[in-house]
Amino acid sequence: MAEDCNALSDEAFRRLFRDWVQANCPPHLRNMRKQRPLFGEVADWYRALAQKGWLAPTWPKEHGGMGLTPAKHIIYVEEWGRLGCPRIPDHGIGLVGPLLIQYGTPEQKAHYLPRILSGEDVWCQGYSEPNAGSDLASLRTAAVREGDVFIVNGQKIWTTLAHGANWMFVLVRTDRTAKVRQNGISVLLLDLKSPGVRIRPIANLRGETDFCEVFLDDVRVPAENLVGELDRGWTVAKSVLGHERIFLGAPTRPEYALGRLERLAEARGAFADRAFVSRYARLRLDVYDLASAFERFANVLRRGGELGADVSMLKILATELYQRITEEMLTIAGEEARFADDLEAGNEQIDAMNLFLDSRAPAIFGGANEIQKNILAKAVLGLPG
Amino acid sequence: MPRAIIDDADGTLALLRQSATQFAARHDGPSGLRSKRAQESDIDRQTWTAMAEAGWTGLLLPESLGGAGLGLGEQAVLSEALGYALVAEPLALVCVPAAILLANAPPSPERTRLAAGLASGDRVVVPAWQDPTITIGRDAAGLVLNGDLRFVDGARSATDFLLVVAGVEGAMLLSVPADQPGLSVLSRPGVDGAAISSLSFSACRVATDRVLDRRDSREMLLRGPLLQARLALAAELAGIACGALDRTVDYSKTRVQFGKPIASFQAIQHRLVEMWMDAELACAALVRAVERLSAGDGQEAHLAVLAAKARAGDAAVSIGRRAVHLHGAMGYTDECAIGLYLKRALNLSAAFGQPESLRLEFVARERAA
């Protein structure tokens, strides 16, 4: 790779990245309505990034990544969002890569990492189960060692983009007798083309199929596909997300929704309505202050520090704010809020209902907001259990 | 537990925070407010003198005028720490705008005298500008004032007033001695116990050498003082929010019902977390305002200060409300200090622009740009 991005000033890197994205992210993929496109829908963008060497911002350079510092990574993510680039199937880049780089064997790294960068392997994340959602540690999908394979039986659910993936990294129970439930869980790399795997997409409230059920019946997984130590998968899984946790609470989504609300309000003359302006002002200031709070945590990273559990507050604030903004869109839509399709706003279409429905999800996934509050109560305020 | 994290390369802010905390240990905030209420006063002279000795009454005044010559980062840290301990002398309400009004005025002997008195604590120099119904006439001896100014803090203790008034000659900054004939002070009890006053002028004569500054409009005189005062109030309110939060967290860990500390119940835990998030947001908004205003007083600074004052006011009041509730019946007693946090928050949140009007001003400003 030609540039050492970390050596550039923040502004120079921002410009470099923005200019390149402007020139190379296909226009028809910008500001896609679809939140989670499949690999095939965004393959051109994925490959353009891969060719430039900019697909994996945080992977070390020796593994084909950019090796960006957290400060530069924040810029990368901010510009990506601002320029309306589509989300790519990023479980391989964001989760499997860091997992293998930290815990993988040399053979695992050599085999899987290049295949992620080339797009040959598309990964999904097998965590939640029908009876293990917020209480993930109660998961029951079992892996039993038989010779040099694990036999896996069970069911995963809410597996995002499983129907577009060919591999899944999966949390399985390898010791049913462990006294502490978090012990006895392991991480396996599972080939979704294996016999015994059945994937059923699930339609969501927006009528899209972002997530799936994955049924596993006597699936044979080679023992060498274990990542990290046997029965220590909980620690492995938890440690993968480092500074990236800040992005769960990025102000990007609320900012985008607020922009849409403003367009709708302008087109409908709502800014002449004092009651609306009062409600809008509250939302506007909430977005503004969320950005201030995001900066507070970003500064921790810029100064070389590590994020604590307190960063979860951003996730709660950002997701609830996104919801409230979309609710306001439906309020000013009046009786038109009865429709499923988009609203006219001058010469634009505003997908108010689509955003309202979309905003239901982030408050639930990645640890429901109530779970985040439980964590904050213990880890930050030191409240008794 | 939350704090504003402001760049502090040489550690001066940490030292200042430490001395404010030590100060609060010697000058108990809640009892100070209670004695103001009992005495119908607005400034505690003993505490005030100690603050002047610490350099705080003239913190923002340039050294050339006898002040400490410190910046708004220092003021924010100080106000936040005093708010945290509920030490309620009106530094943000009185000293900050007075210092900036004087610093912005052209040199004059009167300015020098007032600035020196403000910094040393020998004089209590109190700005007054709100809700003016003042008319300014002239006679052979100088100006003649008639009318009222409202919402003046520290007026009962003032030695001098700094009036920001406007007439046909434009806007001016006037210095008026507190014992000037024709000036009367009418006080009402503030919600937190400190008196708030109106100044009433009836054929009050002011010599022309007491005109400290002249501009085209009151807004031009008030722009800087108001920005800085709102910022300091945001800091004090953020401190009040954090202080009320910490007291409530501590209380809920020790209060036992059903055989357990009430802090172990999820309903209580989630409320406390929500209060903590509001306090964190207030601190983050404050930091942004300090950074923006330090970089200049343009649009970005205005927006950031409006946001910080609105956020900190809302946070302090709403945390105060929930804190009272979580203290149970104890919280509803006058004896328990948590109610004083709520009352002080109510007072300061409504001062110099309450949150709703600040938010509307923010939006109007941003959309006009």
Short mmCIF file of N, CA and C in Angstrom, two decimals, chain A residues 262 266 271 274 277-282 284-294 296-297 299-300 303 309-314 316-317 320 369-374 376-378 380-385, chain B residues 1 3 5-7 245 249 252-253 260-261 263-266 268-270 272-274 276-278 280-281 284-285 287-288 291-292 300 303-308 310-311 314 356 358-360 362-363 366-367:
data_model
loop_
_atom_site.label_atom_id
_atom_site.label_comp_id
_atom_site.label_asym_id
_atom_site.label_seq_id
_atom_site.Cartn_x
_atom_site.Cartn_y
_atom_site.Cartn_z
N GLU A 262 -36.02 17.10 8.49
CA GLU A 262 -35.97 18.52 8.08
C GLU A 262 -36.51 18.71 6.68
N GLU A 266 -39.70 20.95 5.92
CA GLU A 266 -39.60 22.12 5.03
C GLU A 266 -40.63 22.02 3.91
N PHE A 271 -42.14 24.16 9.70
CA PHE A 271 -41.33 25.09 10.50
C PHE A 271 -42.11 26.36 10.84
N ARG A 274 -45.32 26.46 15.53
CA ARG A 274 -44.49 26.61 16.74
C ARG A 274 -44.38 25.32 17.54
N VAL A 277 -41.77 23.24 15.88
CA VAL A 277 -40.41 23.78 16.08
C VAL A 277 -39.92 23.44 17.48
N SER A 278 -40.81 23.49 18.45
CA SER A 278 -40.42 23.14 19.81
C SER A 278 -39.98 21.67 19.90
N ARG A 279 -40.76 20.81 19.27
CA ARG A 279 -40.39 19.38 19.31
C ARG A 279 -39.12 19.13 18.49
N TYR A 280 -39.05 19.80 17.35
CA TYR A 280 -37.87 19.65 16.50
C TYR A 280 -36.61 20.12 17.25
N ALA A 281 -36.73 21.25 17.96
CA ALA A 281 -35.57 21.81 18.65
C ALA A 281 -35.01 20.80 19.65
N ARG A 282 -35.90 20.09 20.32
CA ARG A 282 -35.44 19.09 21.28
C ARG A 282 -34.64 17.99 20.57
N ARG A 284 -33.18 18.21 17.63
CA ARG A 284 -31.96 18.77 17.06
C ARG A 284 -30.86 18.85 18.12
N LEU A 285 -31.23 19.32 19.31
CA LEU A 285 -30.23 19.46 20.38
C LEU A 285 -29.80 18.09 20.91
N ASP A 286 -30.70 17.13 20.87
CA ASP A 286 -30.31 15.78 21.28
C ASP A 286 -29.26 15.20 20.32
N VAL A 287 -29.46 15.46 19.03
CA VAL A 287 -28.47 15.00 18.05
C VAL A 287 -27.14 15.73 18.26
N TYR A 288 -27.24 17.02 18.48
CA TYR A 288 -26.04 17.85 18.67
C TYR A 288 -25.25 17.38 19.89
N ASP A 289 -25.96 17.12 20.97
CA ASP A 289 -25.27 16.71 22.19
C ASP A 289 -24.80 15.26 22.13
N LEU A 290 -25.51 14.43 21.37
CA LEU A 290 -25.01 13.07 21.17
C LEU A 290 -23.65 13.12 20.48
N ALA A 291 -23.52 14.03 19.51
CA ALA A 291 -22.23 14.18 18.83
C ALA A 291 -21.16 14.64 19.83
N SER A 292 -21.52 15.50 20.77
CA SER A 292 -20.57 15.93 21.79
C SER A 292 -20.15 14.74 22.67
N ALA A 293 -21.12 13.92 23.02
CA ALA A 293 -20.81 12.75 23.85
C ALA A 293 -19.94 11.75 23.07
N PHE A 294 -20.24 11.59 21.79
CA PHE A 294 -19.42 10.71 20.95
C PHE A 294 -17.97 11.20 20.94
N ARG A 296 -16.47 12.84 23.24
CA ARG A 296 -15.86 12.58 24.52
C ARG A 296 -15.20 11.20 24.53
N PHE A 297 -15.88 10.21 23.94
CA PHE A 297 -15.30 8.86 23.91
C PHE A 297 -14.25 8.74 22.82
N ASN A 299 -12.27 11.00 21.98
CA ASN A 299 -11.06 11.63 22.52
C ASN A 299 -10.27 10.67 23.41
N VAL A 300 -10.98 9.80 24.10
CA VAL A 300 -10.30 8.78 24.89
C VAL A 300 -9.40 7.95 23.97
N ARG A 303 -6.40 9.88 22.56
CA ARG A 303 -5.31 10.05 23.52
C ARG A 303 -4.66 8.72 23.87
N ALA A 309 -16.72 0.37 30.03
CA ALA A 309 -18.11 -0.05 29.86
C ALA A 309 -19.03 1.15 29.63
N ASP A 310 -18.58 2.33 30.07
CA ASP A 310 -19.44 3.51 29.97
C ASP A 310 -19.80 3.88 28.53
N VAL A 311 -19.04 3.37 27.56
CA VAL A 311 -19.35 3.72 26.16
C VAL A 311 -20.73 3.22 25.74
N SER A 312 -21.26 2.24 26.47
CA SER A 312 -22.61 1.72 26.15
C SER A 312 -23.67 2.80 26.16
N MET A 313 -23.42 3.88 26.90
CA MET A 313 -24.44 4.93 26.95
C MET A 313 -24.73 5.49 25.55
N LEU A 314 -23.71 5.51 24.71
CA LEU A 314 -23.90 6.04 23.36
C LEU A 314 -24.89 5.19 22.58
N ILE A 316 -27.34 3.39 23.75
CA ILE A 316 -28.70 3.64 24.23
C ILE A 316 -29.22 4.97 23.68
N LEU A 317 -28.42 6.00 23.82
CA LEU A 317 -28.85 7.34 23.39
C LEU A 317 -29.12 7.38 21.89
N GLU A 320 -32.29 5.26 20.80
CA GLU A 320 -33.57 5.83 21.23
C GLU A 320 -33.86 7.14 20.50
N ASN A 369 -31.27 -2.46 24.93
CA ASN A 369 -30.87 -1.31 25.75
C ASN A 369 -31.03 -1.57 27.24
N GLU A 370 -31.98 -2.41 27.61
CA GLU A 370 -32.14 -2.73 29.03
C GLU A 370 -30.94 -3.52 29.53
N ILE A 371 -30.40 -4.38 28.65
CA ILE A 371 -29.19 -5.12 29.03
C ILE A 371 -28.02 -4.15 29.20
N GLN A 372 -27.94 -3.18 28.29
CA GLN A 372 -26.87 -2.17 28.41
C GLN A 372 -26.99 -1.45 29.76
N LYS A 373 -28.22 -1.16 30.14
CA LYS A 373 -28.41 -0.46 31.42
C LYS A 373 -27.99 -1.34 32.60
N ASN A 374 -28.28 -2.63 32.50
CA ASN A 374 -27.81 -3.54 33.56
C ASN A 374 -26.29 -3.48 33.67
N LEU A 376 -24.27 -1.06 32.69
CA LEU A 376 -23.83 0.25 33.20
C LEU A 376 -24.05 0.33 34.71
N ALA A 377 -25.18 -0.20 35.17
CA ALA A 377 -25.48 -0.15 36.61
C ALA A 377 -24.37 -0.82 37.41
N LYS A 378 -23.91 -1.95 36.91
CA LYS A 378 -22.88 -2.69 37.66
C LYS A 378 -21.50 -2.10 37.44
N VAL A 380 -20.36 0.74 35.90
CA VAL A 380 -20.05 2.16 36.04
C VAL A 380 -20.50 2.71 37.39
N LEU A 381 -21.74 2.41 37.77
CA LEU A 381 -22.24 2.97 39.02
C LEU A 381 -21.94 2.06 40.21
N GLY A 382 -21.48 0.84 39.95
CA GLY A 382 -21.11 -0.07 41.04
C GLY A 382 -22.29 -0.47 41.90
N LEU A 383 -23.48 -0.59 41.27
CA LEU A 383 -24.66 -0.96 42.05
C LEU A 383 -24.64 -2.47 42.33
N PRO A 384 -25.17 -2.86 43.47
CA PRO A 384 -25.11 -4.28 43.84
C PRO A 384 -26.03 -5.14 42.96
N GLY A 385 -25.69 -6.41 42.82
CA GLY A 385 -26.42 -7.31 41.91
C GLY A 385 -27.73 -7.81 42.50
N MET B 1 -20.00 11.39 39.78
CA MET B 1 -19.01 10.56 39.09
C MET B 1 -18.66 11.11 37.71
N ARG B 3 -17.66 13.85 35.02
CA ARG B 3 -16.97 15.14 35.11
C ARG B 3 -16.73 15.66 33.69
N ILE B 5 -14.43 16.66 30.96
CA ILE B 5 -13.03 16.35 30.70
C ILE B 5 -12.48 17.38 29.74
N ILE B 6 -11.79 18.36 30.28
CA ILE B 6 -11.27 19.47 29.49
C ILE B 6 -9.76 19.30 29.40
N ASP B 7 -9.21 19.63 28.23
CA ASP B 7 -7.76 19.53 28.04
C ASP B 7 -7.03 20.25 29.17
N LEU B 245 -26.64 13.30 41.53
CA LEU B 245 -26.53 11.91 41.11
C LEU B 245 -25.72 11.11 42.12
N VAL B 249 -26.90 7.90 44.26
CA VAL B 249 -26.29 6.57 44.11
C VAL B 249 -25.84 6.07 45.49
N SER B 252 -28.85 5.13 47.65
CA SER B 252 -29.56 3.91 47.25
C SER B 252 -28.75 2.64 47.56
N LYS B 253 -27.45 2.82 47.74
CA LYS B 253 -26.63 1.66 48.12
C LYS B 253 -26.74 1.34 49.61
N LYS B 260 -32.71 -5.78 51.29
CA LYS B 260 -31.62 -5.52 50.33
C LYS B 260 -31.46 -4.02 50.15
N PRO B 261 -30.27 -3.58 49.74
CA PRO B 261 -30.17 -2.17 49.36
C PRO B 261 -31.07 -1.90 48.15
N ALA B 263 -30.63 -0.15 45.76
CA ALA B 263 -29.85 -0.08 44.52
C ALA B 263 -29.73 -1.43 43.84
N SER B 264 -30.16 -2.51 44.51
CA SER B 264 -30.07 -3.81 43.85
C SER B 264 -31.32 -4.11 43.02
N PHE B 265 -32.33 -3.25 43.10
CA PHE B 265 -33.54 -3.49 42.32
C PHE B 265 -33.40 -2.89 40.92
N GLN B 266 -33.82 -3.66 39.92
CA GLN B 266 -33.59 -3.23 38.54
C GLN B 266 -34.32 -1.92 38.21
N ILE B 268 -34.80 0.57 40.10
CA ILE B 268 -33.98 1.67 40.63
C ILE B 268 -32.70 1.80 39.80
N GLN B 269 -32.10 0.66 39.48
CA GLN B 269 -30.83 0.69 38.73
C GLN B 269 -31.00 1.41 37.39
N HIS B 270 -32.08 1.09 36.70
CA HIS B 270 -32.25 1.72 35.38
C HIS B 270 -32.48 3.22 35.50
N LEU B 272 -31.24 5.11 37.85
CA LEU B 272 -29.94 5.71 38.18
C LEU B 272 -29.05 5.78 36.94
N VAL B 273 -29.12 4.76 36.10
CA VAL B 273 -28.32 4.77 34.87
C VAL B 273 -28.80 5.89 33.95
N GLU B 274 -30.11 6.07 33.88
CA GLU B 274 -30.63 7.15 33.02
C GLU B 274 -30.19 8.51 33.55
N TRP B 276 -27.48 9.04 35.28
CA TRP B 276 -26.04 9.12 34.99
C TRP B 276 -25.80 9.52 33.52
N MET B 277 -26.59 8.96 32.62
CA MET B 277 -26.40 9.32 31.20
C MET B 277 -26.71 10.80 30.98
N ASP B 278 -27.74 11.29 31.64
CA ASP B 278 -28.07 12.72 31.49
C ASP B 278 -26.95 13.60 32.02
N GLU B 280 -23.77 12.74 32.15
CA GLU B 280 -22.67 12.61 31.19
C GLU B 280 -22.90 13.50 29.97
N LEU B 281 -24.13 13.52 29.49
CA LEU B 281 -24.44 14.36 28.33
C LEU B 281 -24.20 15.83 28.66
N ALA B 284 -20.55 16.47 28.54
CA ALA B 284 -20.04 16.47 27.16
C ALA B 284 -20.42 17.76 26.44
N ALA B 285 -21.65 18.22 26.66
CA ALA B 285 -22.10 19.47 26.03
C ALA B 285 -21.28 20.64 26.56
N VAL B 287 -18.16 20.53 27.69
CA VAL B 287 -16.80 20.48 27.13
C VAL B 287 -16.79 21.07 25.72
N ARG B 288 -17.80 20.71 24.94
CA ARG B 288 -17.86 21.25 23.58
C ARG B 288 -17.97 22.78 23.61
N GLU B 291 -14.65 24.34 24.50
CA GLU B 291 -13.71 24.28 23.37
C GLU B 291 -14.08 25.29 22.28
N ARG B 292 -15.37 25.37 21.96
CA ARG B 292 -15.79 26.26 20.88
C ARG B 292 -15.59 27.73 21.26
N GLU B 300 -20.40 28.98 15.87
CA GLU B 300 -20.18 27.67 16.50
C GLU B 300 -20.20 27.80 18.02
N LEU B 303 -23.81 28.47 19.33
CA LEU B 303 -24.62 27.26 19.33
C LEU B 303 -24.21 26.34 20.48
N ALA B 304 -22.91 26.18 20.64
CA ALA B 304 -22.44 25.24 21.65
C ALA B 304 -22.80 25.72 23.06
N VAL B 305 -22.75 27.03 23.29
CA VAL B 305 -23.09 27.55 24.62
C VAL B 305 -24.59 27.40 24.87
N LEU B 306 -25.40 27.70 23.86
CA LEU B 306 -26.85 27.52 24.01
C LEU B 306 -27.17 26.06 24.33
N ALA B 307 -26.53 25.16 23.59
CA ALA B 307 -26.79 23.73 23.82
C ALA B 307 -26.36 23.32 25.22
N ALA B 308 -25.21 23.81 25.66
CA ALA B 308 -24.69 23.39 26.96
C ALA B 308 -25.57 23.89 28.10
N ALA B 310 -28.76 24.71 27.93
CA ALA B 310 -30.04 24.00 27.87
C ALA B 310 -29.89 22.59 28.43
N ARG B 311 -28.85 21.90 28.00
CA ARG B 311 -28.67 20.50 28.42
C ARG B 311 -28.39 20.40 29.90
N ASP B 314 -31.58 21.23 31.94
CA ASP B 314 -32.52 20.10 31.94
C ASP B 314 -32.00 18.94 32.77
N GLU B 356 -35.97 25.58 27.18
CA GLU B 356 -36.80 25.63 25.98
C GLU B 356 -36.47 26.87 25.13
N LEU B 358 -33.70 28.54 25.10
CA LEU B 358 -32.35 28.39 24.54
C LEU B 358 -32.35 27.48 23.31
N ARG B 359 -33.14 26.42 23.40
CA ARG B 359 -33.23 25.51 22.26
C ARG B 359 -33.84 26.22 21.05
N LEU B 360 -34.88 26.99 21.30
CA LEU B 360 -35.51 27.72 20.19
C LEU B 360 -34.54 28.73 19.60
N PHE B 362 -31.30 28.40 19.60
CA PHE B 362 -30.34 27.58 18.85
C PHE B 362 -30.86 27.32 17.43
N VAL B 363 -32.08 26.84 17.36
CA VAL B 363 -32.66 26.47 16.06
C VAL B 363 -32.82 27.71 15.17
N GLU B 366 -29.37 28.64 13.94
CA GLU B 366 -28.80 27.69 12.99
C GLU B 366 -29.53 27.76 11.66
N ARG B 367 -30.84 27.91 11.70
CA ARG B 367 -31.60 27.91 10.45
C ARG B 367 -31.51 29.25 9.72
#
